[in-house]
PDB file of C-alpha atoms and ligand atoms in Angstrom:
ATOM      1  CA  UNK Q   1       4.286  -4.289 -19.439  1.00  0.00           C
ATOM      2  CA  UNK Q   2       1.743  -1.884 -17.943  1.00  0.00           C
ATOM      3  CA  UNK Q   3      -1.203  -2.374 -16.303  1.00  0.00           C
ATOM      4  CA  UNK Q   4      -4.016   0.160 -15.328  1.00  0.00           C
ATOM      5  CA  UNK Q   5      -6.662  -0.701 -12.983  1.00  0.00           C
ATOM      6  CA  UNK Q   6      -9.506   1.785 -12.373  1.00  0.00           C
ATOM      7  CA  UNK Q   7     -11.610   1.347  -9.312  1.00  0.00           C
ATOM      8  CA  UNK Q   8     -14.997   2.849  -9.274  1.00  0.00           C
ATOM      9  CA  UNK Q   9     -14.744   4.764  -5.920  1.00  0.00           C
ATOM     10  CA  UNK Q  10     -12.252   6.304  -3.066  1.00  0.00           C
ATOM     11  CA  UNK Q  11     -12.875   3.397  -1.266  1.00  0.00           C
ATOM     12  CA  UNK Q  12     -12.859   0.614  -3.939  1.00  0.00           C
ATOM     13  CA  UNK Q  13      -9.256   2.744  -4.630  1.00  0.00           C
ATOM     14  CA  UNK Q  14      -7.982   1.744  -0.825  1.00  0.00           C
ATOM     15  CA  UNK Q  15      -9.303  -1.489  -0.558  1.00  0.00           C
ATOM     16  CA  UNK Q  16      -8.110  -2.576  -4.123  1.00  0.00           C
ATOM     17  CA  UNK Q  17      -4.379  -0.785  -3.445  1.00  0.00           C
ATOM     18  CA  UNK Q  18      -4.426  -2.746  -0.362  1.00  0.00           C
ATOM     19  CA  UNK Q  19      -5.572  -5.922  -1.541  1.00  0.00           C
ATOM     20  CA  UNK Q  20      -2.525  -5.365  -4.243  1.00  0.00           C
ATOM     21  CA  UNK Q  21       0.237  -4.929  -1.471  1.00  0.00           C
ATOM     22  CA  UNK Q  22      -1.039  -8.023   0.323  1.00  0.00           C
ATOM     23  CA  UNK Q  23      -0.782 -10.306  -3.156  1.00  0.00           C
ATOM     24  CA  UNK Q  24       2.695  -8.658  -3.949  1.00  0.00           C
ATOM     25  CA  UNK Q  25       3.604  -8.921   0.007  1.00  0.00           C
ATOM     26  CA  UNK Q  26       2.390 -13.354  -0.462  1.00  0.00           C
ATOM     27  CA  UNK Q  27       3.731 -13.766  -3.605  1.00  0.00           C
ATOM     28  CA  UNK Q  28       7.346 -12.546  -3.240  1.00  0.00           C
ATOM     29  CA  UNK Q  29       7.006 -14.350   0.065  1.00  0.00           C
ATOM     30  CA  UNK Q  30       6.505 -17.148  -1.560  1.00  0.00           C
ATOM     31  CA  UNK Q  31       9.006 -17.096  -4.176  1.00  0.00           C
ATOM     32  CA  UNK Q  32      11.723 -15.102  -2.529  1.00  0.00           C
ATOM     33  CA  UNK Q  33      11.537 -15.464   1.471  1.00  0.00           C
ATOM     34  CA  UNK Q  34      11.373 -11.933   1.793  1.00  0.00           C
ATOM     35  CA  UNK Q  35       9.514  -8.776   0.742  1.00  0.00           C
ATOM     36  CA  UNK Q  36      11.676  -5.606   0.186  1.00  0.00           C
ATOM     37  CA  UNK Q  37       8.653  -2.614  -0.402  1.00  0.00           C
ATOM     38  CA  UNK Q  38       9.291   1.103  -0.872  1.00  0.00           C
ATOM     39  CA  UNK Q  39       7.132   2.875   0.059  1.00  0.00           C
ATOM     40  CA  UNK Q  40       5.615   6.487  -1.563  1.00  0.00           C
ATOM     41  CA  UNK Q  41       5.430   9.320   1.025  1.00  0.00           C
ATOM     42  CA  UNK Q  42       2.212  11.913   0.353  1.00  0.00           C
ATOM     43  CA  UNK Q  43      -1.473  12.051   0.956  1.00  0.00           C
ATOM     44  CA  UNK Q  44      -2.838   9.464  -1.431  1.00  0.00           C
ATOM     45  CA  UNK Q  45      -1.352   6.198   0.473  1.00  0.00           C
ATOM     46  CA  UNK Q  46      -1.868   7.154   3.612  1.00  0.00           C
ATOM     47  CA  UNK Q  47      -5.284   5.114   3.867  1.00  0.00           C
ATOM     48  CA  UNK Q  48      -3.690   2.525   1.862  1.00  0.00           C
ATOM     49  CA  UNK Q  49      -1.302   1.937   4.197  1.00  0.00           C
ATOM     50  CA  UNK Q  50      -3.876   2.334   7.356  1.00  0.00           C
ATOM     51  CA  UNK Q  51      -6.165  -0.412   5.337  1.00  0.00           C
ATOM     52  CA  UNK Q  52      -2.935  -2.800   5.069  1.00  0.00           C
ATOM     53  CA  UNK Q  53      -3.017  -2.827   8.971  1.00  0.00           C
ATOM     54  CA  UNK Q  54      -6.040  -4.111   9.755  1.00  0.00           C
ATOM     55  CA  UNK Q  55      -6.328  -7.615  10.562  1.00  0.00           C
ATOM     56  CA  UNK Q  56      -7.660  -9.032   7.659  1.00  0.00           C
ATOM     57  CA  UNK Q  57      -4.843  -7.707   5.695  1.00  0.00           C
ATOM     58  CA  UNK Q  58      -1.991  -7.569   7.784  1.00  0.00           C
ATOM     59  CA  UNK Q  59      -2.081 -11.615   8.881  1.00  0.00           C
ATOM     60  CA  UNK Q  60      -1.705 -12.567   5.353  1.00  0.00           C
ATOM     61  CA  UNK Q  61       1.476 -11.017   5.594  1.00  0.00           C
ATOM     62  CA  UNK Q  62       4.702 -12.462   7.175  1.00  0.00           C
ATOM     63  CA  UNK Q  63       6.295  -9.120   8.689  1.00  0.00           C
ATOM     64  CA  UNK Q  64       9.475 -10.291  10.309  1.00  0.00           C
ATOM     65  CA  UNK Q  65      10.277 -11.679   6.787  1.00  0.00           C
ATOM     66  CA  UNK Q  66       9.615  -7.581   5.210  1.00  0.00           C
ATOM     67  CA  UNK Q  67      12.036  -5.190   4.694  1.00  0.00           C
ATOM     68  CA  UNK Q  68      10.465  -1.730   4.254  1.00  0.00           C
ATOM     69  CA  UNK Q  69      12.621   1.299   2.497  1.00  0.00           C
ATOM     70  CA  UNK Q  70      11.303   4.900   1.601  1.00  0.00           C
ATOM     71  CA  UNK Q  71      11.301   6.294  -1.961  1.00  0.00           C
ATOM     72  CA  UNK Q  72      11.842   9.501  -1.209  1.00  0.00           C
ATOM     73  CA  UNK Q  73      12.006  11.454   1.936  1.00  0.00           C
ATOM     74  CA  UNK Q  74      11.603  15.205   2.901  1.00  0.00           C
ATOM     75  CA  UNK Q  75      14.252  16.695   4.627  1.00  0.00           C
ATOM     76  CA  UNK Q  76      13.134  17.284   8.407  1.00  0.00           C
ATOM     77  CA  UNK Q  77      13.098  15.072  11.204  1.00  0.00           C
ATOM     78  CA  UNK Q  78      11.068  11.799  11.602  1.00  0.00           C
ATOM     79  CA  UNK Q  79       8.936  13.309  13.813  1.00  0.00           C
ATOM     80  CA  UNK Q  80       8.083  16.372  11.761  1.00  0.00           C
ATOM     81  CA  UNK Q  81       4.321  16.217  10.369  1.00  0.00           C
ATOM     82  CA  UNK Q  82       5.942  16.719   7.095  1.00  0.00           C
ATOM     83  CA  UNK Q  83       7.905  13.296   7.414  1.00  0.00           C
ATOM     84  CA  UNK Q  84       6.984  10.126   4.949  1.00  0.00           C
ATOM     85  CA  UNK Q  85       8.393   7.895   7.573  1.00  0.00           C
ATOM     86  CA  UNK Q  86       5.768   9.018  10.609  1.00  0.00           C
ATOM     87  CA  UNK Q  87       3.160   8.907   8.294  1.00  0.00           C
ATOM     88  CA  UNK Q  88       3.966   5.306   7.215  1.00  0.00           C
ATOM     89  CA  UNK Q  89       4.838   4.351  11.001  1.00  0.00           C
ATOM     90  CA  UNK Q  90       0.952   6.200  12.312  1.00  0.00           C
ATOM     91  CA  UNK Q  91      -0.555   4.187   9.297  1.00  0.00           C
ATOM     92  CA  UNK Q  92       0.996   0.926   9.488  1.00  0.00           C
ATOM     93  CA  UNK Q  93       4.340   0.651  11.622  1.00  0.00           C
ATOM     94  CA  UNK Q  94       3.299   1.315  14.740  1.00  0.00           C
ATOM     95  CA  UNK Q  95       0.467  -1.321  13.931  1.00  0.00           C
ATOM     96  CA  UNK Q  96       2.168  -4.465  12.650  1.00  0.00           C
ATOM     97  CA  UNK Q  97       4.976  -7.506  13.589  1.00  0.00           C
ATOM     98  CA  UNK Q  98       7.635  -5.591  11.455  1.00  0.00           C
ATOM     99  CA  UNK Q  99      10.888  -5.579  13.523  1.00  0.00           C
ATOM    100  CA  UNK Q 100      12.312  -2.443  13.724  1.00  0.00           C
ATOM    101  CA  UNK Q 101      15.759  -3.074  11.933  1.00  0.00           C
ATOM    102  CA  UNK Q 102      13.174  -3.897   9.011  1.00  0.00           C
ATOM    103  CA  UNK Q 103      12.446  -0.813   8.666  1.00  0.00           C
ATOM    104  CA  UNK Q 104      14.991   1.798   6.599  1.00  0.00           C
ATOM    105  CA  UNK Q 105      14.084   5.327   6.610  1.00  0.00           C
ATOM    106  CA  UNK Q 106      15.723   8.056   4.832  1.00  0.00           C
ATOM    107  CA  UNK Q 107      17.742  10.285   7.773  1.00  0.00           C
ATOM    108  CA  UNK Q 108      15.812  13.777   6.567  1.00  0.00           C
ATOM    109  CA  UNK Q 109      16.888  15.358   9.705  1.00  0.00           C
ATOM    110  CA  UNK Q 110      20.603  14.700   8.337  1.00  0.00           C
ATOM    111  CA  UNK Q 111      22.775  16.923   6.010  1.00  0.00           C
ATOM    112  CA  UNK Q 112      20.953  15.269   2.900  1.00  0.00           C
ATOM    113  CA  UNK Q 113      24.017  14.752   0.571  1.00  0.00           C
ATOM    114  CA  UNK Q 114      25.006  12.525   3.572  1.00  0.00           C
ATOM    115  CA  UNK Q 115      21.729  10.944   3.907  1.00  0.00           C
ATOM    116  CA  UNK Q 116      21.353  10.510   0.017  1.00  0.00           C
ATOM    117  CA  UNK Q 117      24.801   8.271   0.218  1.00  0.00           C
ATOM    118  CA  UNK Q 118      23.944   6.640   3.586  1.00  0.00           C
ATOM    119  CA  UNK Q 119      21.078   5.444   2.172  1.00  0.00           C
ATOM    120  CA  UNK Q 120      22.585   3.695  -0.841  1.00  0.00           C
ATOM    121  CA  UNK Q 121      25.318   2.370   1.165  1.00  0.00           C
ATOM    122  CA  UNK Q 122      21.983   0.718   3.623  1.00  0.00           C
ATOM    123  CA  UNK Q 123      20.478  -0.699   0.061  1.00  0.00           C
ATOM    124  CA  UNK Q 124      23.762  -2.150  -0.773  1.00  0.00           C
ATOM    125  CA  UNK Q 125      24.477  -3.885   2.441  1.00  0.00           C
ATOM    126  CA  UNK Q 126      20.935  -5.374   2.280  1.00  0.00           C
ATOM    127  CA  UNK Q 127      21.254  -6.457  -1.308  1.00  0.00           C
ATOM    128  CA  UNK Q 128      24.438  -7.439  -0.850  1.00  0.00           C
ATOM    129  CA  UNK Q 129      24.751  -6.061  -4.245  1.00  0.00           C
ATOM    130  CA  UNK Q 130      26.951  -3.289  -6.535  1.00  0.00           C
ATOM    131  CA  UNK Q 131      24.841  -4.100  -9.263  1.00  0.00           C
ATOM    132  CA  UNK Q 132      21.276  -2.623  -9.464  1.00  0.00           C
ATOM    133  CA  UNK Q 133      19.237  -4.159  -7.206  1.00  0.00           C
ATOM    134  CA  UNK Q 134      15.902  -5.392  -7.727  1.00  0.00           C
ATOM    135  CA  UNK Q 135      13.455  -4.155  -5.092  1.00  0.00           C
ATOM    136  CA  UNK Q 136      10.059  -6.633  -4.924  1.00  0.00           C
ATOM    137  CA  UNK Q 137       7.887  -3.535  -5.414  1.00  0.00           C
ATOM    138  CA  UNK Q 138       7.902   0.103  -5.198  1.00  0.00           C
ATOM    139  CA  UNK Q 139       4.971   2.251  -4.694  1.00  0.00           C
ATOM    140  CA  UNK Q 140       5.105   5.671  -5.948  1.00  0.00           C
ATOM    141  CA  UNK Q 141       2.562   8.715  -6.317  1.00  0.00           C
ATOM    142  CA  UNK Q 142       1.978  11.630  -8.706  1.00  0.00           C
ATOM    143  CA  UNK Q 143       2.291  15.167  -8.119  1.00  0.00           C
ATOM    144  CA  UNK Q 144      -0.370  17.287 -10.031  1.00  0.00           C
ATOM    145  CA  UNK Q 145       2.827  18.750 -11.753  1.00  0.00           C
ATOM    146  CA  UNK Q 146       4.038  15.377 -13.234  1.00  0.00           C
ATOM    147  CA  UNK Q 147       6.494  14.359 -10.254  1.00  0.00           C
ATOM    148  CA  UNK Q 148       7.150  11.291  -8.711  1.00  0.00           C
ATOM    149  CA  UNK Q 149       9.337  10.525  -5.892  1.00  0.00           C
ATOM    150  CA  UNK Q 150      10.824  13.495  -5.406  1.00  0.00           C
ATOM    151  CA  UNK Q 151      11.740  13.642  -9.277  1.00  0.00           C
ATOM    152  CA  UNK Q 152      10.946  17.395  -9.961  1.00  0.00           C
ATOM    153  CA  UNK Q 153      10.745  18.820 -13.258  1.00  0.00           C
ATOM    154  CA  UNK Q 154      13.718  19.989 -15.123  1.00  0.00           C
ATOM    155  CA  UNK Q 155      15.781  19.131 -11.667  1.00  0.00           C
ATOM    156  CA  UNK Q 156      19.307  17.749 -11.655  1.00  0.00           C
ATOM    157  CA  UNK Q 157      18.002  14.180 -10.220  1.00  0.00           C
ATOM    158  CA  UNK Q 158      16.309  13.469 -13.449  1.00  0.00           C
ATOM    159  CA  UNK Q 159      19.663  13.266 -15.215  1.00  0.00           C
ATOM    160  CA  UNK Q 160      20.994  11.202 -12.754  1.00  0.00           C
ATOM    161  CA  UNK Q 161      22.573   7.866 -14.470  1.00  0.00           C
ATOM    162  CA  UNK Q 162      25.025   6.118 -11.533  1.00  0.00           C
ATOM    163  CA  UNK Q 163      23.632   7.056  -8.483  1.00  0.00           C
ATOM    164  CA  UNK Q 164      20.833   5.068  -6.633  1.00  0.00           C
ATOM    165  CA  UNK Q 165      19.891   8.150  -4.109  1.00  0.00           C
ATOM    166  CA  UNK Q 166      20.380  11.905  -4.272  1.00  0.00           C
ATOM    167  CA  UNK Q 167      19.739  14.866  -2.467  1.00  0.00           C
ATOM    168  CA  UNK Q 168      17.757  16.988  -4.653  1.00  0.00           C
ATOM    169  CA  UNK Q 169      16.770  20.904  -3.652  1.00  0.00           C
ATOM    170  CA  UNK Q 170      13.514  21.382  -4.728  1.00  0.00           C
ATOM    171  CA  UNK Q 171      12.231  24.918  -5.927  1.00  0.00           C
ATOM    172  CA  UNK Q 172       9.065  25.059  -5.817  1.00  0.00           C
ATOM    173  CA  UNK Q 173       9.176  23.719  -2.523  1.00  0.00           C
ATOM    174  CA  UNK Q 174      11.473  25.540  -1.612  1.00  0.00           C
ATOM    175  CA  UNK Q 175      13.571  22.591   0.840  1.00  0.00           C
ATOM    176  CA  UNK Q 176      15.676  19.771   0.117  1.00  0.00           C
ATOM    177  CA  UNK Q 177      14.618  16.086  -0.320  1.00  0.00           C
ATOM    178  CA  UNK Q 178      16.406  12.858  -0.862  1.00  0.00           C
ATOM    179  CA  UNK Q 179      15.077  10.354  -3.425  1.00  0.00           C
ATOM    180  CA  UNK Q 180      15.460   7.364  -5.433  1.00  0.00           C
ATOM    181  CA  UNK Q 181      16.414   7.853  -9.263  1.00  0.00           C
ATOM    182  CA  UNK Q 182      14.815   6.392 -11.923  1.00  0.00           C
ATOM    183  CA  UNK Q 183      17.752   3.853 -12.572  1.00  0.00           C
ATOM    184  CA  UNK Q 184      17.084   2.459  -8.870  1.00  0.00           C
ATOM    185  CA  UNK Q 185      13.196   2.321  -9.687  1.00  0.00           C
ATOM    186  CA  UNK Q 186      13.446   1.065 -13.074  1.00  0.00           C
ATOM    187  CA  UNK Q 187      15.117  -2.178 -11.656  1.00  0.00           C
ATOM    188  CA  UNK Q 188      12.866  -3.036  -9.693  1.00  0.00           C
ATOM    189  CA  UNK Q 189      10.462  -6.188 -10.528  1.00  0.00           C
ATOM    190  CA  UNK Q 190       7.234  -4.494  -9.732  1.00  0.00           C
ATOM    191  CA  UNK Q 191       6.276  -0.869  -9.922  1.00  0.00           C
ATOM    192  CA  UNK Q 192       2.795   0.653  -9.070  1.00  0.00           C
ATOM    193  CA  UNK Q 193       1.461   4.268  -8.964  1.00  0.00           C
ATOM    194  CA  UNK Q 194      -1.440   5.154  -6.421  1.00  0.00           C
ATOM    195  CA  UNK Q 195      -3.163   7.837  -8.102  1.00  0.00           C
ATOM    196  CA  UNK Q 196      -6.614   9.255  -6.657  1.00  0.00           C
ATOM    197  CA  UNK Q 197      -8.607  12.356  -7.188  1.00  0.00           C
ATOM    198  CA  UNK Q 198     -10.405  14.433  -9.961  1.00  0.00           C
ATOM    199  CA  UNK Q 199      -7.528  17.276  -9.249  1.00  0.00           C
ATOM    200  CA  UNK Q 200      -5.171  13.776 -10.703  1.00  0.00           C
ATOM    201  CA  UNK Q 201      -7.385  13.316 -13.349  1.00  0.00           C
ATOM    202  CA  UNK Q 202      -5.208  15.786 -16.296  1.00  0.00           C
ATOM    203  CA  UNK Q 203      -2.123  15.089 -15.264  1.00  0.00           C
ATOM    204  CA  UNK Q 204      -2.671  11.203 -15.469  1.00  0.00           C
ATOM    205  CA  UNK Q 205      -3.807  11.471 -18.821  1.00  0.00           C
ATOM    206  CA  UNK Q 206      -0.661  13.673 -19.733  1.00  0.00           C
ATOM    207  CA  UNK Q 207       1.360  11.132 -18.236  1.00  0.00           C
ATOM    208  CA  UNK Q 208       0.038   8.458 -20.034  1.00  0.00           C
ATOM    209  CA  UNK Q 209      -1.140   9.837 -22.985  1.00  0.00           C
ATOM    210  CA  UNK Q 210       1.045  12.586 -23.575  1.00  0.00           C
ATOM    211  CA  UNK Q 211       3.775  13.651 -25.564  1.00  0.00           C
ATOM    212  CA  UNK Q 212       6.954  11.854 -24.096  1.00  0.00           C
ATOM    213  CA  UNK Q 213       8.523  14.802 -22.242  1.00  0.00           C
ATOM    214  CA  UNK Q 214      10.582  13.372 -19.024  1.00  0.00           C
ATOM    215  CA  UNK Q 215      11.881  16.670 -18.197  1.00  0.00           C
ATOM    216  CA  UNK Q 216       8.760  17.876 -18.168  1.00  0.00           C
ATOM    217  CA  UNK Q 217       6.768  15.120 -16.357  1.00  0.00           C
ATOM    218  CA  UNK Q 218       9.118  13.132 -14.640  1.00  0.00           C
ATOM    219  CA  UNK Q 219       6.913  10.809 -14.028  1.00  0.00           C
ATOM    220  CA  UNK Q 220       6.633   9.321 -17.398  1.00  0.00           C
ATOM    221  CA  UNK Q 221      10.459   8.332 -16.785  1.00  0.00           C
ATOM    222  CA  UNK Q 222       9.345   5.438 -14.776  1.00  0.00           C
ATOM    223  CA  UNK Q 223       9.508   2.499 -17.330  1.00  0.00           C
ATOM    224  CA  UNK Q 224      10.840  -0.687 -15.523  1.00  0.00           C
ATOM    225  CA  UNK Q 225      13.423  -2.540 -17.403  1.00  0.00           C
ATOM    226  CA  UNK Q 226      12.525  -5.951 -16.475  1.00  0.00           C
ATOM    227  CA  UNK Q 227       9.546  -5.650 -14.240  1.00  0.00           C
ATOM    228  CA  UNK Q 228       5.942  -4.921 -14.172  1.00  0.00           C
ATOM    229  CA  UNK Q 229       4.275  -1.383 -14.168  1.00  0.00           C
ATOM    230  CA  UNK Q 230       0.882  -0.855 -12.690  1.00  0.00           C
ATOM    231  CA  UNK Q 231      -1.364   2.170 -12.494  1.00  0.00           C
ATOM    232  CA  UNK Q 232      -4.031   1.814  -9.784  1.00  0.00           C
ATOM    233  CA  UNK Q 233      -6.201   4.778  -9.918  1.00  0.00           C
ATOM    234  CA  UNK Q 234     -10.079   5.811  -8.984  1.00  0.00           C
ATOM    235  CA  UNK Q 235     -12.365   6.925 -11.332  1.00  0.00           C
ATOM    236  CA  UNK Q 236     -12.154  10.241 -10.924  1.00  0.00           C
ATOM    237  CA  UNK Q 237      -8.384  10.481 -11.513  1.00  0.00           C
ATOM    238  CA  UNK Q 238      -9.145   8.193 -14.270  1.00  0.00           C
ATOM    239  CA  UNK Q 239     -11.344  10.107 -15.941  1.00  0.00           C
ATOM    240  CA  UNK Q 240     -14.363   8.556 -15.019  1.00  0.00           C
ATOM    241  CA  UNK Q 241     -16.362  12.095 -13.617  1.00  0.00           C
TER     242      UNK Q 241
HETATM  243  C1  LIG C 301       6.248  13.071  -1.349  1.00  0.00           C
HETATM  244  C2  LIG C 301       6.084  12.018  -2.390  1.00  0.00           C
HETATM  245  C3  LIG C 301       5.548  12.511  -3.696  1.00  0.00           C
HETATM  246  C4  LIG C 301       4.059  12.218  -3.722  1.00  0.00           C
HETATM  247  C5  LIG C 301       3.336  13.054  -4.750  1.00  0.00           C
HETATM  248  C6  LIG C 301       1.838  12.855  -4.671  1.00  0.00           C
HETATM  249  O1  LIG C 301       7.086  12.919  -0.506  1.00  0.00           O
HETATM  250  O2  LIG C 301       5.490  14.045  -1.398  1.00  0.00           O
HETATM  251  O3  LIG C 301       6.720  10.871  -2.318  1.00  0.00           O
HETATM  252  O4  LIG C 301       6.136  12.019  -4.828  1.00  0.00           O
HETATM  253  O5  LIG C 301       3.846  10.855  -3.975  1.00  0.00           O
HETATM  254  O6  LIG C 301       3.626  14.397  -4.487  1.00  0.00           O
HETATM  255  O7  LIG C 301       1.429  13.274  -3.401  1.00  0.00           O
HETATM  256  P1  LIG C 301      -0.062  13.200  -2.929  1.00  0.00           P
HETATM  257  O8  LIG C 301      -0.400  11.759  -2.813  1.00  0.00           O
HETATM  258  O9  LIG C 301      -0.048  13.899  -1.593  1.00  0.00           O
HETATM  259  O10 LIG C 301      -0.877  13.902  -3.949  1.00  0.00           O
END
C-alpha cells in the first residue's frame, strides 16, 4: 500500500513530516510499548527532525520508551559535519528525554565492514531476533540520482539478499558508507520518504512513474512486504511549480 501526501509549501512539508513521526511515534506506543525509528541522514530531514523537538511535538512522545537506529551512515567520525548521527543529535538528540543507550549509531569512524556487521549484530540483540525484524518506521530520502539510503546505482548493496547492513564504497562519492539493504527496509511495518525541492521534482516522478529499473534507481526497490509505504513530499518536488 502506498500513500503520497503533497503539502503545499516547505513549511507545510516540515510541519506535516513532523506531525507524521509524532502519530507513528503514539501509535506504536500504543500498540507496541516501544518505538524503534530509523532515521534518514541528508539535508531534507534535518528541519524535520529540529520541528520534532519542540515542545509541542516532542511531549506527545514517550522517549525513554524509543529506540532510535540510523539507515545509513557515512564513514567518518560522529563528530565530522558530514555525520548523519550529529546532525540527528544537533536537531533532536541533544534536545529530548531519549536515554542515550536508545540511541544506535552506525560506528563510521570504524573499519566499515566491521561497522556494517556490528551493526546487525546491535539490531539482532535488540530484536532479539534471526529472522527479519520489523522496525516501527523507517524514514528514508532521495538522492537526485535515484538513491536511497546509501543504495547507489548499479552498486553491489543492491544485490544484497542475506545481509541486513553492508559497507558499500560509493563512486561517485568517492568514500565508503554503511547502510541498510532493502531486505532490512522492506520488513519493516512503516516506510516513508521525505522528499522536498523542485531539483526532487524529476527524479520523483521517475521513481514513481517510471519504468521499473532498480539498478538504475534504487530507490524504486523499496516496496515493503507487509507494511505501509508513504511518500511525503512538497509541491515543488511533487510537481506542483
Ligand atoms: C545520506 C542519506 C541519503 C539521503 C539522500 C537525499 O546519508 O546522504 O541517507 O540517502 O537521504 O541523499 O539527501 P538530501 O536530503 O540531502 O537531498
Amino acid at each position: 500500500m502506498q500513500n503520497l501526501t503533497i503539502f503545499p509549501t516547505k513549511d507545510a512539508f516540515i510541519a506535516g513530516a513532523a506531525e507524521f513521526m509524532a502519530a507513528q511515534a503514539a501509535e506504536a506506543l500504543a500498540a507496541r510499548g516501544r518505538w524503534t525509528v530509523a532515521l534518514a541522514g541528508g539535508g531534507t530531514p534535518q528541519p524535520i527532525y529540529t520541528r520534532l523537538a519542540e515542545a509541542g511535538y516532542a511531549r506527545r512522545i514517550d522517549w525513554p520508551r524509543v529506540h532510535l537506529f540510523f539507515c545509513d551512515e557515512r564513514c567518518v567520525p560522529p563528530d565530522d559535519s558530514r555525520s548523519n548521527y550529529r546532525m540527528a543529535r544537533e536537531a533532536l538528540l541533544d534536545h529530548v528525554a531519549l536515554p542515550p543507550e536508545n540511541v544506535h549509531r552506525i560506528a563510521g569512524e570504524a573499519d566499515p565492514a566491521l561497522a556494517a556487521l556490528a551493526y546487525e549484530q546491535e539490531i539482532r540483540r535488540l530484536f532479539r531476533s534471526v529472522a527479519l525484524p520489523a522496525f516501527d518506521l523507517i524514514c528514508l530520502g532521495l538522492g537526485d540520482n535515484g538513491h536511497t539510503a546509501s543504495l547507489f546505482p548499479g552498486t553491489a548493496s543492491l544485490r544484497e539478499q542475506a545481509r541486513w547492513i553492508v559497507p558499500q564504497y560509493v563512486e561517485v562519492m568517492e568514500s565508503w558508507r554503511v547502510t541498510m539493504t532493502a531486505p532490512l527496509i522492506n520488513a519493516a511495518r512503516h516506510v516513508t520518504f521525505f522528499v522536498e525541492g523542485a531539483g526532487k521534482a524529476e527524479m520523483l516522478q521517475r521513481v514513481l512513474h517510471g519504468p521499473f529499473d532498480p539498478d538504475v534507481l534504487p530507490a524504486q526497490m523499496i516496496q515493503p512486504v507487509n507494511g505501509q509505504l508513504h511518500w511525503l513530499v512538497d509541491a515543488a518536488a511533487g510537481g506542483d511549480r
